[in-house]
XYZ file of C-alpha atoms in Angstrom:
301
model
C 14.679 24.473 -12.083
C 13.824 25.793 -15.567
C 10.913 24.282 -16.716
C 10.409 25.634 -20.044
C 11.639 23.070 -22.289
C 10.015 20.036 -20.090
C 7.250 19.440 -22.801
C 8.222 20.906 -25.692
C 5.013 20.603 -27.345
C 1.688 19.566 -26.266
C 1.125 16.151 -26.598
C -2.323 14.178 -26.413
C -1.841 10.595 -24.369
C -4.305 7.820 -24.318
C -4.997 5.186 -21.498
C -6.409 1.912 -22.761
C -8.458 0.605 -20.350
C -9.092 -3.158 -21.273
C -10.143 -6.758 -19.941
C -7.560 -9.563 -20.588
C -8.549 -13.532 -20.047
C -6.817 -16.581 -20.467
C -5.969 -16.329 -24.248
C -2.745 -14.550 -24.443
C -3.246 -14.201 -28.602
C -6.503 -13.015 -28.419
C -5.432 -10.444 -25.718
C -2.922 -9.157 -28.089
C -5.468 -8.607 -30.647
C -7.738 -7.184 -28.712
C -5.088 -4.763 -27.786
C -4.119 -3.788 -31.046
C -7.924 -3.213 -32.166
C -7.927 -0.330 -28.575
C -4.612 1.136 -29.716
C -5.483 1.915 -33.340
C -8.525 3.363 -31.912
C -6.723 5.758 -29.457
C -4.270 6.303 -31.959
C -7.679 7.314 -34.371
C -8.640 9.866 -31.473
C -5.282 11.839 -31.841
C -3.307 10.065 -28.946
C 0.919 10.590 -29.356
C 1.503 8.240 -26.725
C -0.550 5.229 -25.770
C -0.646 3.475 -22.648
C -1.434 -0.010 -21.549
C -2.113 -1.606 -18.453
C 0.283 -4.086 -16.071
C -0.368 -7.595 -17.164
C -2.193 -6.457 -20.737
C -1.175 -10.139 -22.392
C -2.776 -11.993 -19.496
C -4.254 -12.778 -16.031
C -2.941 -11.240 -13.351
C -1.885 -14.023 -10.790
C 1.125 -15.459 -8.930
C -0.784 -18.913 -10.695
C 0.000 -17.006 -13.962
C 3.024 -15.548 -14.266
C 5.344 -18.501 -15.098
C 2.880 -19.661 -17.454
C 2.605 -16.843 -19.447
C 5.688 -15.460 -19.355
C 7.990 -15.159 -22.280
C 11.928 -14.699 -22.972
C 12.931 -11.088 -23.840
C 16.497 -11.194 -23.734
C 18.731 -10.815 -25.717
C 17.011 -8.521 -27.114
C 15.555 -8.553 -29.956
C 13.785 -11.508 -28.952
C 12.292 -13.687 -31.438
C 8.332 -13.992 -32.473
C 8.037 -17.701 -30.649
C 10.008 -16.230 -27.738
C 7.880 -12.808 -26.748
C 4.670 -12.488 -29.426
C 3.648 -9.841 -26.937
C 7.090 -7.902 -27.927
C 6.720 -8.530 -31.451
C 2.768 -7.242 -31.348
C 3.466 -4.713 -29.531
C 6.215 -3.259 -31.934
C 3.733 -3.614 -34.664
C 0.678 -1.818 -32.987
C 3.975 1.525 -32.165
C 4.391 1.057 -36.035
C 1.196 0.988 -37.566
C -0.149 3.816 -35.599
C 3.087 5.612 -35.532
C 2.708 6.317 -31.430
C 4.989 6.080 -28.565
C 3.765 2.853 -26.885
C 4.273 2.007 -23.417
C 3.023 -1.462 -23.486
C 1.523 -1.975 -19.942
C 3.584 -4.566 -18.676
C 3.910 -8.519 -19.238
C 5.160 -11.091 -17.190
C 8.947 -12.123 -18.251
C 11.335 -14.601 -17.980
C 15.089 -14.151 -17.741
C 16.615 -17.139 -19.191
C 20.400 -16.829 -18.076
C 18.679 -16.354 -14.329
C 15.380 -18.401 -14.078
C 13.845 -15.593 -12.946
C 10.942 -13.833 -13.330
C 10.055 -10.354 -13.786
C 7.016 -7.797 -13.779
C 8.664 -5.869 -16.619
C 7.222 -2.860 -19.187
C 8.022 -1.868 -22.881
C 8.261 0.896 -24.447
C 8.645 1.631 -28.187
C 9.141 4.253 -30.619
C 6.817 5.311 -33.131
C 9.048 3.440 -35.513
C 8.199 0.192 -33.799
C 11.517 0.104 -32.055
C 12.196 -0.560 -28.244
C 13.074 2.459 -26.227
C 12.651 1.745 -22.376
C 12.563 -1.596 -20.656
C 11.242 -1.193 -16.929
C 11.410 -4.204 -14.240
C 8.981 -3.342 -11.815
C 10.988 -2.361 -8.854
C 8.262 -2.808 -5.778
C 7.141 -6.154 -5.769
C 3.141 -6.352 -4.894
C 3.576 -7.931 -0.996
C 0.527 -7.218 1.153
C -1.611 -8.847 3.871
C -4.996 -6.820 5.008
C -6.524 -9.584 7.101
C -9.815 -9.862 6.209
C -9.408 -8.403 3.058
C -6.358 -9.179 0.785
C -3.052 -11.030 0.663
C -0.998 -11.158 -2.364
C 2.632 -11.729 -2.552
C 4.261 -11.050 -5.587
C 7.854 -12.013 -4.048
C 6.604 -15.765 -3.847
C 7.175 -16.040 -8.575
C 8.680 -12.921 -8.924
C 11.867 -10.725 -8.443
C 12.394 -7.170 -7.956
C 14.390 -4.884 -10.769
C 17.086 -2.609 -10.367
C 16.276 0.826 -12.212
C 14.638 3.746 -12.351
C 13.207 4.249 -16.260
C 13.471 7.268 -17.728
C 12.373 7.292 -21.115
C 13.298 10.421 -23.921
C 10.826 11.124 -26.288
C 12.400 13.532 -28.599
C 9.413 15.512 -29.917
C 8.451 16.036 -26.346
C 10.496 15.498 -23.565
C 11.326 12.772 -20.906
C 9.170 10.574 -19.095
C 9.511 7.746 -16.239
C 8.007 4.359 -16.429
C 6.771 2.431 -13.579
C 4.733 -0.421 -12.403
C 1.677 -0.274 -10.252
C 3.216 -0.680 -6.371
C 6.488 1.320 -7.255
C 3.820 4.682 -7.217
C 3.666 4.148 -3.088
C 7.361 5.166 -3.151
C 7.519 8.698 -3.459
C 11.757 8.697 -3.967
C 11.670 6.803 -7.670
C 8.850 9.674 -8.197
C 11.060 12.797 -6.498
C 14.655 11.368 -8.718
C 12.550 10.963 -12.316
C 10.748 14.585 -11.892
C 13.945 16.331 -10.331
C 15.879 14.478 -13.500
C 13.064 16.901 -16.010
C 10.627 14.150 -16.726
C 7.066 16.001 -17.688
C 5.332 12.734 -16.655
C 5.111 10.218 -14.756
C 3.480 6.963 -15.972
C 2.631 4.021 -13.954
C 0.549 0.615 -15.656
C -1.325 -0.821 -12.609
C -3.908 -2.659 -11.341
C -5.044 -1.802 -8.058
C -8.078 -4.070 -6.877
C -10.955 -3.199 -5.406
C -9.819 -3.388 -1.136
C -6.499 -0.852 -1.968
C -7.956 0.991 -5.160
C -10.637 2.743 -3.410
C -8.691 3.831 -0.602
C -5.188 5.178 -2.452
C -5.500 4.734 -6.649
C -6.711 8.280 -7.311
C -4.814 9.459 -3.661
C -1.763 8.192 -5.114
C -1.854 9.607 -8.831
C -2.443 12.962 -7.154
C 0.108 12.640 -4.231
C 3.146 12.152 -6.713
C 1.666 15.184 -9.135
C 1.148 17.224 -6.123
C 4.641 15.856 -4.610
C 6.652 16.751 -7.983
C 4.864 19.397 -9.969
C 4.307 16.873 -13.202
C 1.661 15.116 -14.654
C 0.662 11.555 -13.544
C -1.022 9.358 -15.875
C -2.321 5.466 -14.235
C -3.713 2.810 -16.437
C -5.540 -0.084 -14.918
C -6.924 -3.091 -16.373
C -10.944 -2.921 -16.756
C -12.865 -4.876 -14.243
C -13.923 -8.168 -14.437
C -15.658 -10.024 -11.529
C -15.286 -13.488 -13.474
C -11.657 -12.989 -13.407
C -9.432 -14.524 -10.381
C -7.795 -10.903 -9.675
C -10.454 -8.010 -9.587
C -9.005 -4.568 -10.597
C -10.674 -1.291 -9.651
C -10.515 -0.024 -13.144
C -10.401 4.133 -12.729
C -7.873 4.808 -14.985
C -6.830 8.522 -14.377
C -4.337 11.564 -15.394
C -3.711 14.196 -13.212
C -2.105 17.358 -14.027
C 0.640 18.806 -12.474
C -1.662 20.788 -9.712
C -2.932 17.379 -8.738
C -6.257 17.784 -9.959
C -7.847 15.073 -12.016
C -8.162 15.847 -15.541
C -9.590 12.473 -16.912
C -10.868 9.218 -14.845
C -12.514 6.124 -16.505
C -15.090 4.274 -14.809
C -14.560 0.421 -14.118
C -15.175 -1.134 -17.882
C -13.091 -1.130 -21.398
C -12.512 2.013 -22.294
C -10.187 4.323 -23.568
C -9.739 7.906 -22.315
C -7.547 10.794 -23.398
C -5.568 13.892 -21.478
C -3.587 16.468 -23.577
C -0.603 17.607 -21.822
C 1.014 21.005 -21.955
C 4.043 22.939 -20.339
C 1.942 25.676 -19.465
C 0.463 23.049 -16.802
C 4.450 22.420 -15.312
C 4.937 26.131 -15.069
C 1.279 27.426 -13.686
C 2.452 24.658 -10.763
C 5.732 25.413 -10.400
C 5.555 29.594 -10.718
C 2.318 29.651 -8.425
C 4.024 27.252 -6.007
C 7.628 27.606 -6.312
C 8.661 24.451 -4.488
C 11.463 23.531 -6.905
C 12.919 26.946 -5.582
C 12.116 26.671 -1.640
C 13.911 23.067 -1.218
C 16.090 23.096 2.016
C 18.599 20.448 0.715
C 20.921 22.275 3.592
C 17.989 20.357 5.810
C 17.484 17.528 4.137
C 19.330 15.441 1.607
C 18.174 15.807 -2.285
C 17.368 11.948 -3.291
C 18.232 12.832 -6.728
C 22.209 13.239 -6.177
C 22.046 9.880 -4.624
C 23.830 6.976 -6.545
C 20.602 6.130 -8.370
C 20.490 3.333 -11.162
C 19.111 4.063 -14.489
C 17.732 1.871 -17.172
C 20.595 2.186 -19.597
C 19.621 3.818 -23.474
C 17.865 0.861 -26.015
């Protein structure tokens, strides 16, 4: 695969690391105030975490959800999608607003769903998280995601002009390697996935898995997680991290508010992919290429 024209310029992303509580509109400000200052430290794109408007909770989702579609939606029906195209605007970024919990009104169902918008304040990318957060460590954790919420349908694979493609993803859809292998074998240069790992799973497999799908697919990984906050009802493990396309880490925060910053560069793709020519050594006469599957895409905005 020719890699040359995966990032076709070098482009500076941000991770906002941030605490939300129960007060969805001060969440939203308190957002904008961390975007305008990653977009003040040179960020292109700015990134969010899952659940950025409120608590993270089974408890929560239905009451903080809000109506997207059709899109546009209006300001009482998502103020999280109206904010959100306002913070893209003002700091003229690609945002990729974490995620928020949504409800589908011709369905009555409820989804764990991403936006992204243009530096024009206009929505690119929608992403329904696909892997729906069911797990039971006895002793240790049990969360089931399934019991308020329902799975999406497409992989999102978002073109930024200036700079390339991306894919968008949510937090548990990172522990399945095949949405990973389709976006990066379809010329993504990144891979970004709003989380919030807590504190049994994110020690064991946050940074494991940010490096796993770089070292998997030869692209750069970037994982934003909600700060910690042990008054909260969820705990996340914070960590927010980018690694580059050799899987080593090139910026991890630690577990408070904070925003941190990675530049990206094709050189990166290409040291990877000319060192360790993996995109060239694939035995698809073995082995079947998951990207010439019948995939589903998140249609153009």
């Amino acid at each position: 695969m020719a890699t040359a024209a995966l990032l076709k310029k070098p482009v500076k992303l941000a991770l906002v690391q941030l605490a939300s509580g129960s007060d969805k509109t001060r969440n939203l400000t308190h957002a904008r105030e961390l975007v305008h200052t990653a977009a003040a430290g040179g960020a292109n794109i700015v990134v969010l975490p899952e659940c950025f408007n409120s608590p993270y909770g089974c408890d929560h989702f239905p009451t903080y959800a809000e109506t997207l579609l059709p899109s546009p939606p209006s300001a009482t029906q998502s103020p999280s999608f109206h904010a959100l195209a306002a913070m893209a605007a003002e700091t003229k970024t690609y945002l990729i607003g974490g995620s928020i919990p949504e409800l589908d009104p011709s369905t009555k169902k409820y989804y764990n769903t991403s936006l992204t918008f243009s530096p024009a304040g206009k929505l690119v990318a929608t992403h329904r998280k696909v892997h729906l957060f069911d797990i039971d460590i006895p002793g240790k954790i049990r969360f089931q995601e399934s019991e308020i919420l329902s799975p999406g349908n497409k992989i999102s694979i978002v073109d930024l002009p200036e700079y390339g493609k991306i894919a968008v993803a949510i937090c548990y859809d990172i522990r399945f390697p095949e949405l990973a292998m389709v976006a990066a074998r379809k010329g993504c240069f990144a891979l970004v996935y709003p989380g919030a790992f807590n504190l049994t799973t994110g020690p064991l497999h946050w940074k494991l898995q940010g490096q796993a799908r770089a070292l998997d697919n030869q692209v750069y990984v970037a994982l934003c997680s909600p700060a910690r906050d042990m008054d909260a009802g969820y705990h996340a493990w914070g960590h927010s991290l980018v690694c580059d396309p050799m899987a080593r880490v090139m910026v991890e925060a630690g577990e408070g508010e904070e925003v941190v910053y990675a530049e990206l560069k094709n050189e990166g793709i290409e040291e990877a992919r000319t060192g360790i020519p993996i995109y060239e050594q694939r035995r698809f006469d073995v082995y079947p290429d998951v990207s010439q599957g019948e995939c589903r895409f998140e249609d153009a905005v």
